[in-house]
Amino acid sequence: MSVEYYRKRLIDLRAQVTKEREAKKKDNAYYADLVKRATSPSSKASYRKQKIDHAASHDRRIESLKREIERTNDSLKRERERAKKK
């Protein structure tokens, strides 16, 4: 793969991380509103649990993207070294 490919991949991955963070904020606000409007204690508890589960899911996705960024950075470094040897 080329250096340009890895640069573009890094830009795309960083954009995905930003999107995922925004989605997390949006979901948290949505579930906080549901909890606020809920009338029964059981529905409030259910919404709180869903909020926690969705936030954890977003966190896992963000961490996965961060690891992918690290791998791409390593690949980019290797590709630059290989290009220098030519």
PDB file of C-alpha atoms in Angstrom:
ATOM      1  CA  MET A   1       0.000   0.000   0.000  1.00  0.00           C
ATOM      2  CA  SER A   2       1.123   3.549  -0.548  1.00  0.00           C
ATOM      3  CA  VAL A   3       1.881   6.331   1.885  1.00  0.00           C
ATOM      4  CA  GLU A   4      -1.057   8.299   0.471  1.00  0.00           C
ATOM      5  CA  TYR A   5      -3.416   5.417   1.206  1.00  0.00           C
ATOM      6  CA  TYR A   6      -2.387   5.360   4.867  1.00  0.00           C
ATOM      7  CA  ARG A   7      -2.688   9.147   5.160  1.00  0.00           C
ATOM      8  CA  LYS A   8      -6.208   9.032   3.755  1.00  0.00           C
ATOM      9  CA  ARG A   9      -7.061   6.115   6.029  1.00  0.00           C
ATOM     10  CA  LEU A  10      -5.907   8.109   9.069  1.00  0.00           C
ATOM     11  CA  ILE A  11      -8.095  11.048   8.075  1.00  0.00           C
ATOM     12  CA  ASP A  12     -11.092   8.738   7.628  1.00  0.00           C
ATOM     13  CA  LEU A  13     -10.505   7.002  10.960  1.00  0.00           C
ATOM     14  CA  ARG A  14     -10.197  10.289  12.837  1.00  0.00           C
ATOM     15  CA  ALA A  15     -13.444  11.459  11.250  1.00  0.00           C
ATOM     16  CA  GLN A  16     -15.124   8.234  12.384  1.00  0.00           C
ATOM     17  CA  VAL A  17     -13.926   8.804  15.952  1.00  0.00           C
ATOM     18  CA  THR A  18     -15.377  12.312  15.887  1.00  0.00           C
ATOM     19  CA  LYS A  19     -18.672  10.992  14.503  1.00  0.00           C
ATOM     20  CA  GLU A  20     -18.843   8.312  17.167  1.00  0.00           C
ATOM     21  CA  ARG A  21     -18.246  10.850  19.944  1.00  0.00           C
ATOM     22  CA  GLU A  22     -21.050  13.013  18.571  1.00  0.00           C
ATOM     23  CA  ALA A  23     -23.341   9.973  18.381  1.00  0.00           C
ATOM     24  CA  LYS A  24     -22.524   9.175  22.005  1.00  0.00           C
ATOM     25  CA  LYS A  25     -23.431  12.705  23.103  1.00  0.00           C
ATOM     26  CA  LYS A  26     -26.660  12.561  21.131  1.00  0.00           C
ATOM     27  CA  ASP A  27     -27.624   9.172  22.600  1.00  0.00           C
ATOM     28  CA  ASN A  28     -26.810  10.316  26.137  1.00  0.00           C
ATOM     29  CA  ALA A  29     -29.022  13.370  25.731  1.00  0.00           C
ATOM     30  CA  TYR A  30     -31.817  11.241  24.269  1.00  0.00           C
ATOM     31  CA  TYR A  31     -31.770   8.720  27.106  1.00  0.00           C
ATOM     32  CA  ALA A  32     -31.437  11.444  29.746  1.00  0.00           C
ATOM     33  CA  ASP A  33     -34.602  12.999  28.327  1.00  0.00           C
ATOM     34  CA  LEU A  34     -36.367   9.617  28.420  1.00  0.00           C
ATOM     35  CA  VAL A  35     -35.370   9.139  32.063  1.00  0.00           C
ATOM     36  CA  LYS A  36     -36.596  12.632  32.916  1.00  0.00           C
ATOM     37  CA  ARG A  37     -39.987  12.021  31.259  1.00  0.00           C
ATOM     38  CA  ALA A  38     -40.530   8.486  32.561  1.00  0.00           C
ATOM     39  CA  THR A  39     -43.375   8.127  35.014  1.00  0.00           C
ATOM     40  CA  SER A  40     -42.782   4.739  36.589  1.00  0.00           C
ATOM     41  CA  PRO A  41     -39.661   3.765  38.538  1.00  0.00           C
ATOM     42  CA  SER A  42     -39.252   0.592  36.500  1.00  0.00           C
ATOM     43  CA  SER A  43     -39.212   2.471  33.186  1.00  0.00           C
ATOM     44  CA  LYS A  44     -36.709   4.973  34.617  1.00  0.00           C
ATOM     45  CA  ALA A  45     -34.449   2.128  35.667  1.00  0.00           C
ATOM     46  CA  SER A  46     -34.812   0.531  32.253  1.00  0.00           C
ATOM     47  CA  TYR A  47     -33.903   3.763  30.463  1.00  0.00           C
ATOM     48  CA  ARG A  48     -30.904   4.273  32.755  1.00  0.00           C
ATOM     49  CA  LYS A  49     -29.676   0.775  31.956  1.00  0.00           C
ATOM     50  CA  GLN A  50     -30.137   1.368  28.223  1.00  0.00           C
ATOM     51  CA  LYS A  51     -28.239   4.658  28.497  1.00  0.00           C
ATOM     52  CA  ILE A  52     -25.314   2.906  30.202  1.00  0.00           C
ATOM     53  CA  ASP A  53     -25.331   0.079  27.660  1.00  0.00           C
ATOM     54  CA  HIS A  54     -25.366   2.427  24.688  1.00  0.00           C
ATOM     55  CA  ALA A  55     -22.614   4.615  26.161  1.00  0.00           C
ATOM     56  CA  ALA A  56     -20.457   1.526  26.728  1.00  0.00           C
ATOM     57  CA  SER A  57     -21.062   0.444  23.150  1.00  0.00           C
ATOM     58  CA  HIS A  58     -19.921   3.832  21.862  1.00  0.00           C
ATOM     59  CA  ASP A  59     -16.854   3.670  24.123  1.00  0.00           C
ATOM     60  CA  ARG A  60     -15.908   0.248  22.756  1.00  0.00           C
ATOM     61  CA  ARG A  61     -16.272   1.512  19.181  1.00  0.00           C
ATOM     62  CA  ILE A  62     -14.117   4.575  19.937  1.00  0.00           C
ATOM     63  CA  GLU A  63     -11.402   2.402  21.501  1.00  0.00           C
ATOM     64  CA  SER A  64     -11.500   0.079  18.509  1.00  0.00           C
ATOM     65  CA  LEU A  65     -11.035   3.026  16.156  1.00  0.00           C
ATOM     66  CA  LYS A  66      -8.144   4.328  18.271  1.00  0.00           C
ATOM     67  CA  ARG A  67      -6.413   0.951  18.021  1.00  0.00           C
ATOM     68  CA  GLU A  68      -6.970   0.993  14.259  1.00  0.00           C
ATOM     69  CA  ILE A  69      -5.402   4.472  14.099  1.00  0.00           C
ATOM     70  CA  GLU A  70      -2.344   3.154  15.958  1.00  0.00           C
ATOM     71  CA  ARG A  71      -2.026   0.218  13.561  1.00  0.00           C
ATOM     72  CA  THR A  72      -2.369   2.526  10.582  1.00  0.00           C
ATOM     73  CA  ASN A  73       0.309   4.842  11.994  1.00  0.00           C
ATOM     74  CA  ASP A  74       2.644   1.872  12.379  1.00  0.00           C
ATOM     75  CA  SER A  75       1.923   0.776   8.813  1.00  0.00           C
ATOM     76  CA  LEU A  76       2.551   4.300   7.577  1.00  0.00           C
ATOM     77  CA  LYS A  77       5.930   4.379   9.336  1.00  0.00           C
ATOM     78  CA  ARG A  78       6.879   1.017   7.820  1.00  0.00           C
ATOM     79  CA  GLU A  79       5.810   2.192   4.369  1.00  0.00           C
ATOM     80  CA  ARG A  80       7.892   5.377   4.693  1.00  0.00           C
ATOM     81  CA  GLU A  81      10.938   3.337   5.709  1.00  0.00           C
ATOM     82  CA  ARG A  82      10.382   0.996   2.770  1.00  0.00           C
ATOM     83  CA  ALA A  83      10.061   3.952   0.406  1.00  0.00           C
ATOM     84  CA  LYS A  84      13.354   5.411   1.669  1.00  0.00           C
ATOM     85  CA  LYS A  85      15.203   2.179   0.906  1.00  0.00           C
ATOM     86  CA  LYS A  86      14.175   2.266  -2.729  1.00  0.00           C
TER      87      LYS A  86
END
